[in-house]
PDB file of C-alpha atoms and ligand atoms in Angstrom:
ATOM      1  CA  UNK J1482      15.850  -0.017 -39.779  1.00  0.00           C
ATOM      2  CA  UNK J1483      14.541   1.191 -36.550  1.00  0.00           C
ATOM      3  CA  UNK J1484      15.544   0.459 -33.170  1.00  0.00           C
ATOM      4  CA  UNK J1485      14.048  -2.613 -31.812  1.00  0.00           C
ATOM      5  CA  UNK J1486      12.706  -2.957 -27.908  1.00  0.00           C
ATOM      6  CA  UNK J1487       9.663  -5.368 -26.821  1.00  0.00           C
ATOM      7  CA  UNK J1488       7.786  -6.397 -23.921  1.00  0.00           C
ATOM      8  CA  UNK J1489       8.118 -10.021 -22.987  1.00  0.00           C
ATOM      9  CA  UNK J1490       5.574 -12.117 -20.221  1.00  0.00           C
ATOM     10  CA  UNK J1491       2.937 -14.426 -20.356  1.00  0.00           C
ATOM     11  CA  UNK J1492      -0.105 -13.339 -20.550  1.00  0.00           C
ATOM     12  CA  UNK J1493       1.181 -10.530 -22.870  1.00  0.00           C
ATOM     13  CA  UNK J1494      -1.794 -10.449 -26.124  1.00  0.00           C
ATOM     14  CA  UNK J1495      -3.590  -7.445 -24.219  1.00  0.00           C
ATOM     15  CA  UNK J1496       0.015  -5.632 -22.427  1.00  0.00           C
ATOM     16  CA  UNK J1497      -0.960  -1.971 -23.646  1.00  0.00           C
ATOM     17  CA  UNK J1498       3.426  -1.195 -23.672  1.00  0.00           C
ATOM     18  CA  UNK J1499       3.603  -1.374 -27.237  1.00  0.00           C
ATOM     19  CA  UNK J1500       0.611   1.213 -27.605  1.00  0.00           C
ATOM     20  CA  UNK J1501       2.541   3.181 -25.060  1.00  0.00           C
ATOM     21  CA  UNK J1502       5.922   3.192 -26.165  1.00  0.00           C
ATOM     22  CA  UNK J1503       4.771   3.897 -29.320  1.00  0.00           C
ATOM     23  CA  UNK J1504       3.149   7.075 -28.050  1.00  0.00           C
ATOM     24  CA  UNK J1505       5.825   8.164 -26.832  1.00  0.00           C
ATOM     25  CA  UNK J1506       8.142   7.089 -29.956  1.00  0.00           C
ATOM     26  CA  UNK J1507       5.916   9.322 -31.925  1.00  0.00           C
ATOM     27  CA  UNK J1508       5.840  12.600 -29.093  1.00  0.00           C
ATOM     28  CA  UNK J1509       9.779  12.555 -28.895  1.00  0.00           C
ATOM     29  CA  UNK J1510      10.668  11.477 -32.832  1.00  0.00           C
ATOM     30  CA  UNK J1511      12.257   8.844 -31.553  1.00  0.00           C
ATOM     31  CA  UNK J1512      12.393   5.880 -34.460  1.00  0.00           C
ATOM     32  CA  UNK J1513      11.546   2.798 -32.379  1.00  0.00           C
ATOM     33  CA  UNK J1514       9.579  -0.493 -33.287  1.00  0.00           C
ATOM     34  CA  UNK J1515       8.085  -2.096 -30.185  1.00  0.00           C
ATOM     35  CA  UNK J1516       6.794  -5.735 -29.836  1.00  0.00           C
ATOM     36  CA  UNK J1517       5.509  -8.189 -27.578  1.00  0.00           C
ATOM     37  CA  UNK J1518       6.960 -11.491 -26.607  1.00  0.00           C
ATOM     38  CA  UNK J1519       5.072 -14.706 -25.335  1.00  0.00           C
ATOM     39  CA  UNK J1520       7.929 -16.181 -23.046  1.00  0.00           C
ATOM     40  CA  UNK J1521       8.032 -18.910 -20.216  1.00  0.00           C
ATOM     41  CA  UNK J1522      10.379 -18.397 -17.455  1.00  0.00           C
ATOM     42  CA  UNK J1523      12.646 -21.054 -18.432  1.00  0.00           C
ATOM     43  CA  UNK J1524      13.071 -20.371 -21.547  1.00  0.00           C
ATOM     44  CA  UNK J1525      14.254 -16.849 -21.092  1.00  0.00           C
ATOM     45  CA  UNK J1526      17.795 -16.842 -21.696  1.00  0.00           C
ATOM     46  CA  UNK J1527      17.134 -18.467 -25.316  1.00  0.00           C
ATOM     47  CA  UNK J1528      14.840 -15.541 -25.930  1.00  0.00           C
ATOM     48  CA  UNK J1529      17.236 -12.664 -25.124  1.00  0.00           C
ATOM     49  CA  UNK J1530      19.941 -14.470 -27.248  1.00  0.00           C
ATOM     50  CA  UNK J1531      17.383 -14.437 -30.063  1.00  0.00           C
ATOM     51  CA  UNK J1532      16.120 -11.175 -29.329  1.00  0.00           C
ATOM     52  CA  UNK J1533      20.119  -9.731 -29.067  1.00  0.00           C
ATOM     53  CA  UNK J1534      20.771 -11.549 -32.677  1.00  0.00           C
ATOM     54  CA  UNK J1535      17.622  -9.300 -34.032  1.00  0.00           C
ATOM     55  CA  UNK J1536      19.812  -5.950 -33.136  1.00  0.00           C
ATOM     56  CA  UNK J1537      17.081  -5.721 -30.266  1.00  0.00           C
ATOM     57  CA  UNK J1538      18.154  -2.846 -27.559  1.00  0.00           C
ATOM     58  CA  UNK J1539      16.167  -3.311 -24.707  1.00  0.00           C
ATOM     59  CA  UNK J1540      13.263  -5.336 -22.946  1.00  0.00           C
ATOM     60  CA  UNK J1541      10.683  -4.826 -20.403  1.00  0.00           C
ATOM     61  CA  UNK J1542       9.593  -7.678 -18.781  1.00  0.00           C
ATOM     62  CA  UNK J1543       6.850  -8.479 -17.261  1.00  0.00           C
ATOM     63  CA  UNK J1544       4.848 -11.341 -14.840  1.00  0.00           C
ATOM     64  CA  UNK J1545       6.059 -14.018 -14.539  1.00  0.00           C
ATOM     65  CA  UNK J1546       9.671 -12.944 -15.504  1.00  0.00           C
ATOM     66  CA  UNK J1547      10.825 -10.376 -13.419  1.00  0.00           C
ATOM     67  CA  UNK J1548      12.778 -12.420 -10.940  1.00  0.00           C
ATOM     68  CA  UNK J1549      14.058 -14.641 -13.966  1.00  0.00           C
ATOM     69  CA  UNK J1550      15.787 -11.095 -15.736  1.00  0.00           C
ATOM     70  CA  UNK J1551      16.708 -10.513 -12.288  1.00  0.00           C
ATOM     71  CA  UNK J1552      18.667 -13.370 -11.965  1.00  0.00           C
ATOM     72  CA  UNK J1553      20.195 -12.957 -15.887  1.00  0.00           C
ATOM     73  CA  UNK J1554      21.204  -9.359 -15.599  1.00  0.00           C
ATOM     74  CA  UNK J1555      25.002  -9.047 -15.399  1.00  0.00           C
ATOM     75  CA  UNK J1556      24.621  -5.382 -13.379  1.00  0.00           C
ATOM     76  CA  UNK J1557      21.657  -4.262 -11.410  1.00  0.00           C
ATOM     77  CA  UNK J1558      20.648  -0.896 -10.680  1.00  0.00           C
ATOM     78  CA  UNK J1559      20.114  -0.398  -6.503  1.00  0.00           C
ATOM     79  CA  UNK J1560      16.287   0.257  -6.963  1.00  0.00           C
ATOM     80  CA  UNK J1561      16.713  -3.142  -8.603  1.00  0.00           C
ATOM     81  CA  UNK J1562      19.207  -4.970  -6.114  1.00  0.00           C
ATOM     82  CA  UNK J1563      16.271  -3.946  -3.474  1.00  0.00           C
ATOM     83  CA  UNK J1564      13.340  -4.833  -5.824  1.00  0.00           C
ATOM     84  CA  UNK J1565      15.078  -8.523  -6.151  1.00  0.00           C
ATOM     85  CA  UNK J1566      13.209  -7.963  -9.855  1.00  0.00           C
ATOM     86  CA  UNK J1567      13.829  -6.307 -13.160  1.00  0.00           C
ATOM     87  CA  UNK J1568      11.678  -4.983 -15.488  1.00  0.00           C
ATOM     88  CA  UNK J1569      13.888  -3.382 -17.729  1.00  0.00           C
ATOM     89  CA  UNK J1570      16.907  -5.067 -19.332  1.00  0.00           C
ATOM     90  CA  UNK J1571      19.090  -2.609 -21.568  1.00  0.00           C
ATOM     91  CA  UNK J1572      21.006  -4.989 -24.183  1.00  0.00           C
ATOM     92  CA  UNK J1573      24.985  -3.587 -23.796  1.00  0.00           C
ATOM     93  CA  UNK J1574      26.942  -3.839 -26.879  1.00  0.00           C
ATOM     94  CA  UNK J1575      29.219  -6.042 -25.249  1.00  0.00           C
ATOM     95  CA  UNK J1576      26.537  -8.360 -24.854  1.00  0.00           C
ATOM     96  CA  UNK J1577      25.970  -8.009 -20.904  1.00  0.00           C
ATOM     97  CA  UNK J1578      23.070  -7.319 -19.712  1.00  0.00           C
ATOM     98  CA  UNK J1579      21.749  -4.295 -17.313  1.00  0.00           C
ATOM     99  CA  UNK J1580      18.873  -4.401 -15.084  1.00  0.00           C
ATOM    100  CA  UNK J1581      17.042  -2.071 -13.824  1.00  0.00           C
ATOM    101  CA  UNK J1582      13.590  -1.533 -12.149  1.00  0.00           C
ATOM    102  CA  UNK J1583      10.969   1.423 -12.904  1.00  0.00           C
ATOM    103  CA  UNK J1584       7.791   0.214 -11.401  1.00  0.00           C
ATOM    104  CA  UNK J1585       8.194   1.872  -7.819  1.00  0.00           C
ATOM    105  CA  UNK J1586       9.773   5.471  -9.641  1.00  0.00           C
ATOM    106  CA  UNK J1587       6.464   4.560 -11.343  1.00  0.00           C
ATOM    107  CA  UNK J1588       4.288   4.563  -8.822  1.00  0.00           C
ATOM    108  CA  UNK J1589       5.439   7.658  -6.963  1.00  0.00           C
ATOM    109  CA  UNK J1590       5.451   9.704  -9.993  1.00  0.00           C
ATOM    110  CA  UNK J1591       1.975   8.856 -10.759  1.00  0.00           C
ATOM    111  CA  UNK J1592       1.090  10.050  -7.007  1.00  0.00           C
ATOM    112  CA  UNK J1593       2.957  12.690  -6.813  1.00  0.00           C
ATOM    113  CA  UNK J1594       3.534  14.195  -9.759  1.00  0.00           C
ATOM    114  CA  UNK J1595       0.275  13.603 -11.763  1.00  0.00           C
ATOM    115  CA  UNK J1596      -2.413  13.628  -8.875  1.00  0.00           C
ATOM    116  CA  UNK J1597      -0.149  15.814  -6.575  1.00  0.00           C
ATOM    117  CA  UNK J1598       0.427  13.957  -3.456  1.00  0.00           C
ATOM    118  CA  UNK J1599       2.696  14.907  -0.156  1.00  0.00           C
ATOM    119  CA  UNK J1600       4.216  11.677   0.933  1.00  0.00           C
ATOM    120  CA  UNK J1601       5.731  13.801   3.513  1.00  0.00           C
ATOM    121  CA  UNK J1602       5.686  12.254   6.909  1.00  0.00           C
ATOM    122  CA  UNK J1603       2.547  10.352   5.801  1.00  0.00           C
ATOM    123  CA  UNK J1604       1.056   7.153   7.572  1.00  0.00           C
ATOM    124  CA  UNK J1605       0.688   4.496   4.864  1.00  0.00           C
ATOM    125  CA  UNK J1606      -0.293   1.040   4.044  1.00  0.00           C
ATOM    126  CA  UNK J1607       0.656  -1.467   1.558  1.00  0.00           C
ATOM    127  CA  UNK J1608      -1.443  -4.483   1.553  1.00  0.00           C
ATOM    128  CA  UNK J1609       0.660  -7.435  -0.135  1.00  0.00           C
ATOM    129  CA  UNK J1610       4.036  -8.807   0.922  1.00  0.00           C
ATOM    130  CA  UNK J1611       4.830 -10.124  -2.812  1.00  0.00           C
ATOM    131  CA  UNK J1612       6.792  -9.123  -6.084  1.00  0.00           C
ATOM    132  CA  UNK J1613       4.980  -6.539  -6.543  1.00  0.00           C
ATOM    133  CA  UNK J1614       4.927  -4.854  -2.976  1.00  0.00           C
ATOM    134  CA  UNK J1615       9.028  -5.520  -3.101  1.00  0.00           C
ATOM    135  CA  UNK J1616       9.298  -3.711  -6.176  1.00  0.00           C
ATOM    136  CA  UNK J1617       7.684  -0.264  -5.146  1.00  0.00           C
ATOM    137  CA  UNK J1618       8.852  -0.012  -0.984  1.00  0.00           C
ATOM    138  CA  UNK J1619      12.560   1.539  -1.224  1.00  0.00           C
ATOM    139  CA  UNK J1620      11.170   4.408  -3.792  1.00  0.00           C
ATOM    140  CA  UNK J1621       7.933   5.050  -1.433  1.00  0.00           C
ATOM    141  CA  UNK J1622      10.247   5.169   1.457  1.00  0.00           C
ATOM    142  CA  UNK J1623      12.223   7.831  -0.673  1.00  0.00           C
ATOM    143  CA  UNK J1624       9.447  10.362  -0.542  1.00  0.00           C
ATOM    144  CA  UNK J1625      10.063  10.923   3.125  1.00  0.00           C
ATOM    145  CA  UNK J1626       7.218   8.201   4.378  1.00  0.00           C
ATOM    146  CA  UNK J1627       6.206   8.665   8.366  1.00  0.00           C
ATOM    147  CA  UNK J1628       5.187   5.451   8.964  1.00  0.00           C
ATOM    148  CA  UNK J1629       4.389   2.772   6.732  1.00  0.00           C
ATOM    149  CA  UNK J1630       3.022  -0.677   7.830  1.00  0.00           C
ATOM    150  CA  UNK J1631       2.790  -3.549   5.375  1.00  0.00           C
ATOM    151  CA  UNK J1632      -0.529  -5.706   5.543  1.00  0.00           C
ATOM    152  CA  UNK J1633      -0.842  -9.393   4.104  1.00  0.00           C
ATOM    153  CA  UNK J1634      -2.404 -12.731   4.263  1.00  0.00           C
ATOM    154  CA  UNK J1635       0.374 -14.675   4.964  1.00  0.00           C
ATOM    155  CA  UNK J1636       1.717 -12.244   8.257  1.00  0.00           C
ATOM    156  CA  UNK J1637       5.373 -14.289   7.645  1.00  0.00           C
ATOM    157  CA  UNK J1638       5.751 -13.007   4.438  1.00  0.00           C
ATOM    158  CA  UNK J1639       4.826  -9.116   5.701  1.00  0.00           C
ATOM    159  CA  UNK J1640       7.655  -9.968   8.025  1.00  0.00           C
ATOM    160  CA  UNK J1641      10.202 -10.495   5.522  1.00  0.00           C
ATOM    161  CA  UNK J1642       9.703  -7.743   3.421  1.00  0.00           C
ATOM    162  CA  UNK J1643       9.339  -5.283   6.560  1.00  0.00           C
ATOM    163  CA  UNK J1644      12.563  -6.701   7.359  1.00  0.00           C
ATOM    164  CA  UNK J1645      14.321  -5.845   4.328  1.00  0.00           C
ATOM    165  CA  UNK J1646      13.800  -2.916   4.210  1.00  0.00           C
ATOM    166  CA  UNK J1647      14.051  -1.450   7.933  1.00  0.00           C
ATOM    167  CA  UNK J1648      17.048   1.113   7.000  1.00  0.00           C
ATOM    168  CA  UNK J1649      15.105   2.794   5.087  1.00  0.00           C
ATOM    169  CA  UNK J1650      12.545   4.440   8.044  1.00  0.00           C
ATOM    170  CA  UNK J1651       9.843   3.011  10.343  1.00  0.00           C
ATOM    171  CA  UNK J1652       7.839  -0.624   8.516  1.00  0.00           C
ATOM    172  CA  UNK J1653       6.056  -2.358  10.677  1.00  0.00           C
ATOM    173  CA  UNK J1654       3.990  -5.139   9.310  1.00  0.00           C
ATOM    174  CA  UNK J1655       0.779  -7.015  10.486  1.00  0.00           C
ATOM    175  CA  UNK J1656      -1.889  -9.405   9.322  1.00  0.00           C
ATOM    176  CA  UNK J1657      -4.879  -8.114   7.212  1.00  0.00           C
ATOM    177  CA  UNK J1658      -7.142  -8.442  10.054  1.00  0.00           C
ATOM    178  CA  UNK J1659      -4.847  -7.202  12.372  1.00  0.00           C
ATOM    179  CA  UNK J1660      -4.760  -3.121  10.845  1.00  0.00           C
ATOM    180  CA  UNK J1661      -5.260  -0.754  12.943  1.00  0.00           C
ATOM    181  CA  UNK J1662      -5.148   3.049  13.321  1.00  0.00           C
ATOM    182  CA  UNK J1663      -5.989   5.356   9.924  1.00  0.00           C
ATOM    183  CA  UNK J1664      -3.451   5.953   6.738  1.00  0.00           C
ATOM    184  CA  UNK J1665      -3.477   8.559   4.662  1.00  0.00           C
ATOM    185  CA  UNK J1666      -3.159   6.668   1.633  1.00  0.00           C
ATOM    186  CA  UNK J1667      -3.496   2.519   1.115  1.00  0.00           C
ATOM    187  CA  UNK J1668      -1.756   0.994  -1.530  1.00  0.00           C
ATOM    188  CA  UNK J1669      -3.095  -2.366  -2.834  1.00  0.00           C
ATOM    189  CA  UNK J1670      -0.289  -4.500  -4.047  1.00  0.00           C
ATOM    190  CA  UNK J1671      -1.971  -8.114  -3.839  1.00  0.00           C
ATOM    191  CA  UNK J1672      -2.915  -9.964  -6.658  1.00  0.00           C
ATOM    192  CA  UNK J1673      -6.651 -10.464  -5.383  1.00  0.00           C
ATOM    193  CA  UNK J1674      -7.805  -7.675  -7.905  1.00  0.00           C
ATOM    194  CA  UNK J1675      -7.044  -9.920 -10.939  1.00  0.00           C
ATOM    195  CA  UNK J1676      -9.564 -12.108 -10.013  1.00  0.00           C
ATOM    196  CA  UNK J1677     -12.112  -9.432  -9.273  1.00  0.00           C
ATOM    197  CA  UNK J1678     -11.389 -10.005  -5.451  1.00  0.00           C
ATOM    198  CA  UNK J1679     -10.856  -7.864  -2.583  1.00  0.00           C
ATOM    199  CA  UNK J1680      -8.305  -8.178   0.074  1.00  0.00           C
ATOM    200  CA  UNK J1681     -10.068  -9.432   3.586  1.00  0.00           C
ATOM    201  CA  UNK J1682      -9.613  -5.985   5.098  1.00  0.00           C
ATOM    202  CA  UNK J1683     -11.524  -3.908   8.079  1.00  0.00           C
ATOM    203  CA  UNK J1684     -13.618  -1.060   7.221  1.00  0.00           C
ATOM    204  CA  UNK J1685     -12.474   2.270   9.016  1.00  0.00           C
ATOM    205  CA  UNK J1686      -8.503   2.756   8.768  1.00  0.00           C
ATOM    206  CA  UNK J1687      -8.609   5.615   5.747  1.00  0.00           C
ATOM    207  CA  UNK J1688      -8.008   8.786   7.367  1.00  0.00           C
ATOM    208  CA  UNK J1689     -10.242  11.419   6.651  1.00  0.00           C
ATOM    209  CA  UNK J1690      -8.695  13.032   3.419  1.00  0.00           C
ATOM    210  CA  UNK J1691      -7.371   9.799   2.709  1.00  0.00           C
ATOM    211  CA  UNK J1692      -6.201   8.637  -0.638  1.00  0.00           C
ATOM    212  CA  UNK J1693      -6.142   4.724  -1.785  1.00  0.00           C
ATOM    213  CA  UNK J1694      -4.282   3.708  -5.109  1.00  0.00           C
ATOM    214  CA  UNK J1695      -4.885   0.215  -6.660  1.00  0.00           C
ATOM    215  CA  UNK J1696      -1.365  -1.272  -8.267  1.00  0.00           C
ATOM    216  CA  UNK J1697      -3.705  -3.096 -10.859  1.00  0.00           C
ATOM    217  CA  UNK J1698      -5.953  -1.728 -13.311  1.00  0.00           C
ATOM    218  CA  UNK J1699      -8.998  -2.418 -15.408  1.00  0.00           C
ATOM    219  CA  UNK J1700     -11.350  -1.117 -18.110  1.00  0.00           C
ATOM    220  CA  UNK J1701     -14.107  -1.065 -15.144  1.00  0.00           C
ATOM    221  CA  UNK J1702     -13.580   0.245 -11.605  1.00  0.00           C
ATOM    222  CA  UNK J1703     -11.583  -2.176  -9.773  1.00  0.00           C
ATOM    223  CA  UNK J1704     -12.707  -3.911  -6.096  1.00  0.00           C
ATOM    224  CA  UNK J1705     -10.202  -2.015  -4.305  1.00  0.00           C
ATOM    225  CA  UNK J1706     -11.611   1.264  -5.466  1.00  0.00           C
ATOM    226  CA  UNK J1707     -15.158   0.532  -5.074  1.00  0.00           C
ATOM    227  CA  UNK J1708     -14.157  -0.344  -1.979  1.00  0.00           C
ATOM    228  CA  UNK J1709     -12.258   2.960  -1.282  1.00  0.00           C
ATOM    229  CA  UNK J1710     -14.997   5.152  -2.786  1.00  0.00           C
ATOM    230  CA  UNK J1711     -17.071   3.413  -0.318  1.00  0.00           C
ATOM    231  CA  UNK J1712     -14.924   4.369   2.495  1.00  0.00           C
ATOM    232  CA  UNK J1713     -14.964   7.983   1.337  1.00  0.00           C
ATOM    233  CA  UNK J1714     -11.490   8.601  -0.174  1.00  0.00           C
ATOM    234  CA  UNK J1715     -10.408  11.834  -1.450  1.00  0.00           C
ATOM    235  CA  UNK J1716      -9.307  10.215  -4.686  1.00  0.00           C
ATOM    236  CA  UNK J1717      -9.270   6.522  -5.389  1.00  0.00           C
ATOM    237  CA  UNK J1718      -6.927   5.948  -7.928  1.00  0.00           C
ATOM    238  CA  UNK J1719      -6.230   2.536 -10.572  1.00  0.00           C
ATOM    239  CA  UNK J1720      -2.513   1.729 -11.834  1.00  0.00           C
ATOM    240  CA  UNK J1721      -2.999   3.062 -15.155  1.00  0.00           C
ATOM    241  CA  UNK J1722      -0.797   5.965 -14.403  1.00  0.00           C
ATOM    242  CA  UNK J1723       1.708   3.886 -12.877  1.00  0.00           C
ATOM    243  CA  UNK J1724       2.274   1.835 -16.077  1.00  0.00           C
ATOM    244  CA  UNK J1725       2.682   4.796 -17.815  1.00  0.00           C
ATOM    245  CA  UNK J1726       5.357   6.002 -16.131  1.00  0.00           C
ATOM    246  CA  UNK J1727       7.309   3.133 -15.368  1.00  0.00           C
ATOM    247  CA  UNK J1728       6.819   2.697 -19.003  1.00  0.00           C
ATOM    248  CA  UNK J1729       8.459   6.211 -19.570  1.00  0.00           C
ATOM    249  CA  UNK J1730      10.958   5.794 -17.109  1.00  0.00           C
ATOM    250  CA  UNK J1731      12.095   2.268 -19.385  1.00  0.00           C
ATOM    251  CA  UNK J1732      11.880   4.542 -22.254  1.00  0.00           C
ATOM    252  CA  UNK J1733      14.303   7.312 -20.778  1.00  0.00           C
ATOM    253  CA  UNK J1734      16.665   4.690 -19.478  1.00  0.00           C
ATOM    254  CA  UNK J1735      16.862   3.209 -23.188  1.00  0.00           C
ATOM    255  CA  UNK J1736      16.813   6.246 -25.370  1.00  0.00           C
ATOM    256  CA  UNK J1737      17.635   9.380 -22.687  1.00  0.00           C
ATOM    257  CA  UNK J1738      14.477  10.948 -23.702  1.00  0.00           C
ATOM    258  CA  UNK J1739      11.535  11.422 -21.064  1.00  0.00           C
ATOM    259  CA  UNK J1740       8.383  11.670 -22.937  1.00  0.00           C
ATOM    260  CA  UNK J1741       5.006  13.328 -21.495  1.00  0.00           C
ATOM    261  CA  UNK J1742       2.885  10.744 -19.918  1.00  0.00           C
ATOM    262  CA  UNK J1743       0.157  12.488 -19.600  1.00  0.00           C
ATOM    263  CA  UNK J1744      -1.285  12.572 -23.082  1.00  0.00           C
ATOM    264  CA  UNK J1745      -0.620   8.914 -23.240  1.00  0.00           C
ATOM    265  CA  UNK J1746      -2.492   8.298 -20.044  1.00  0.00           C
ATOM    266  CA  UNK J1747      -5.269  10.458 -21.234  1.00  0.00           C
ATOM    267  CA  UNK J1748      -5.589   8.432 -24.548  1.00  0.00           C
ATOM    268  CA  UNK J1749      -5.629   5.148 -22.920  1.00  0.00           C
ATOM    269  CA  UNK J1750      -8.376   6.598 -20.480  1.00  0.00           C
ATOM    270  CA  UNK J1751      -9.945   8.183 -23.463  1.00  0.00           C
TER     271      UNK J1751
HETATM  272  P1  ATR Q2468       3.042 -10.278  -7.381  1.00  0.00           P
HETATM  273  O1  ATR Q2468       4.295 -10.426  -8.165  1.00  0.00           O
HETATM  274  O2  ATR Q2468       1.860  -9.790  -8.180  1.00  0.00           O
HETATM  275  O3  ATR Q2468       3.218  -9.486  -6.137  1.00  0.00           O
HETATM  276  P2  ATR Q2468       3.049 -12.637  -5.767  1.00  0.00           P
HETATM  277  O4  ATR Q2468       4.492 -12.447  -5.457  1.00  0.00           O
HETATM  278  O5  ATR Q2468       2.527 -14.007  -6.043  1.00  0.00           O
HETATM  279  O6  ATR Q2468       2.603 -11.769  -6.992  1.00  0.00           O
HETATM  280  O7  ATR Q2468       2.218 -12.001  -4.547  1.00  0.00           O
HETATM  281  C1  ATR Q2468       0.836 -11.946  -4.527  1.00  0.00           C
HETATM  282  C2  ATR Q2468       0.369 -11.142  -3.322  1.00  0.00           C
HETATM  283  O8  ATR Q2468      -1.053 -10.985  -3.363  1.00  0.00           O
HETATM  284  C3  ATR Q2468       0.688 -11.806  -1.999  1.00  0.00           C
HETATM  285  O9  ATR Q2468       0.926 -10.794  -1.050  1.00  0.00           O
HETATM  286  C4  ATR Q2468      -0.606 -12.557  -1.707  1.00  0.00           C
HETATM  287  O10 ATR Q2468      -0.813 -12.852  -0.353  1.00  0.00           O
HETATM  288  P3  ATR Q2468      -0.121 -14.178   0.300  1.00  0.00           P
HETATM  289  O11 ATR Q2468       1.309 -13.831   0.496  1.00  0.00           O
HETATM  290  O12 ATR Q2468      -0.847 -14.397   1.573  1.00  0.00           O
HETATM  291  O13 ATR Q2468      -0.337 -15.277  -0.701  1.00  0.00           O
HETATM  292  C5  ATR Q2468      -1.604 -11.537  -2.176  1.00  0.00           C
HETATM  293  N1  ATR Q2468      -2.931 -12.096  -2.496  1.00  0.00           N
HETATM  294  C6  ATR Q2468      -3.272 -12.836  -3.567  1.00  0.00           C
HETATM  295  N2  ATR Q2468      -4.585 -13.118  -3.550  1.00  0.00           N
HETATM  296  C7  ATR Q2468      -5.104 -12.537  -2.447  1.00  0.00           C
HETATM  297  C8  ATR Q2468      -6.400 -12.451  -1.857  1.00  0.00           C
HETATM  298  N3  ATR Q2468      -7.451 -13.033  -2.425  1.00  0.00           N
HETATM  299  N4  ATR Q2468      -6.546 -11.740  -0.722  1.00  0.00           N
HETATM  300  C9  ATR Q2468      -5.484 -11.141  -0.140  1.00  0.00           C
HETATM  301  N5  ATR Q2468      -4.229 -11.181  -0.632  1.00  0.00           N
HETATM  302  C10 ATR Q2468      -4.031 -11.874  -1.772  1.00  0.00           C
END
């Protein structure tokens, strides 16, 4: 019987992780199955008992249970203590649970690594204060960030997370209509791409040779990087790549294999 790992969210009918991690289960040899799992946040304990009882290994989770596994895992990784989410859960033998989080290790990989980026002493935004902003800011920060300032709606919320994370380097945070100066690369985490929508910000703050990446993806360009191909960016870039290799970081943590991502994120392009 093969090894046994699933995705588990709501919506999850189009998550493309099972057609990933079974790229990759195929690249490395690995013998995995991989599934998908309609769950509520409430009911999420029930589902990793059921899930355990199946010999399942491990689980990524996604919206709108991230804080939920946080909450359930017995020992949290520090990218995950910071994240206050997990999106992996590896299911010990001895029926604890471990959390971790790969979506900011995600994120920079995809920058750096696949489209070659220099974070190095960089000026960049974030615009969103939420879950998803709070998962990706201590592994950004990482890459030897300048400056970063973090933009949202709701300036309180900007606050917080600015807050949180002040040891790591300089965060300052402001109100969308309140940016000012240029960035070298803007990073939209808000959830106003899933309804086609795009973030009430000014024209003018992308530095010339500036790069914007847009946490959320589509089949068609999203808002955000219309909107950054109208302002000229050197490369305006969707979150496929980042869900590929948060993906592949999962996979590693659950099988210490790292496949290629880049054949995977080529076939889901293709
Ligand atoms: P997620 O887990 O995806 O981050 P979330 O925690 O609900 O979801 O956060 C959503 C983020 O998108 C917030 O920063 C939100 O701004 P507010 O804090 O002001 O609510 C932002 N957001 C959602 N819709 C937006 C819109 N139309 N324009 C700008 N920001 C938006």
């Amino acid at each position: 019987m093969k090894d046994l790992y699933a995705v588990i969210g709501t919506p999850i009918q189009h998550s493309k992780s099972p057609q990933i991690h079974q790229a990759f289960a195929e690249q490395t040899g690995e013998e995995i199955h991989y599934d998908r799992i309609l769950g509520q946040p409430e009911r999420l304990p029930l589902y990793i008992k059921t899930f355990r009882e199946m010999r399942g290994l491990g689980l990524n989770v996604t919206v709108p249970l991230k804080e939920e596994a946080f909450q359930l895992a017995n020992e949290r990784s520090d990218r995950a203590e910071r994240a206050g989410a997990v999106n992996t859960l590896i299911l010990l033998e001895d029926g604890r649970l471990q959390g971790d989080n790969t979506d900011g290790i995600g994120l920079v990989r995809d920058l750096a690594l696949n489209n070659g980026f220099n974070f190095k002493g960089k000026r960049v935004l974030i615009l969103g204060a939420g879950g998803a902003v709070r998962g990706v800011v201590q592994p950004l920060m990482e890459q030897g960030i300048g400056e970063m300032v973090i933009a949202n709606r709701t300036l309180s919320k900007a606050e917080t997370v600015a807050t949180l994370f002040a040891d790591l380097g300089s965060i300052k945070s402001c109100a969308l209509d309140a940016i000012t100066g240029e960035f070298d690369l803007i990073i939209n985490g808000t959830a106003a791409g899933l309804s086609g929508a795009l973030p009430a910000i000014p024209d003018g703050i992308l530095a010339k040779g500036g790069w914007c990446y847009d946490m959320v993806y589509g089949d068609k360009p999203t808002a955000f990087v219309k909107w950054s191909k109208e302002q000229g960016a050197t490369k305006s870039l969707d979150g496929l790549g980042m869900l590929v290799e948060q993906a592949a970081e999962s996979f590693y943590l659950w099988r210490d294999v790292r496949p290629e991502t880049a054949p995977v994120i080529q076939m889901l392009r293709g």
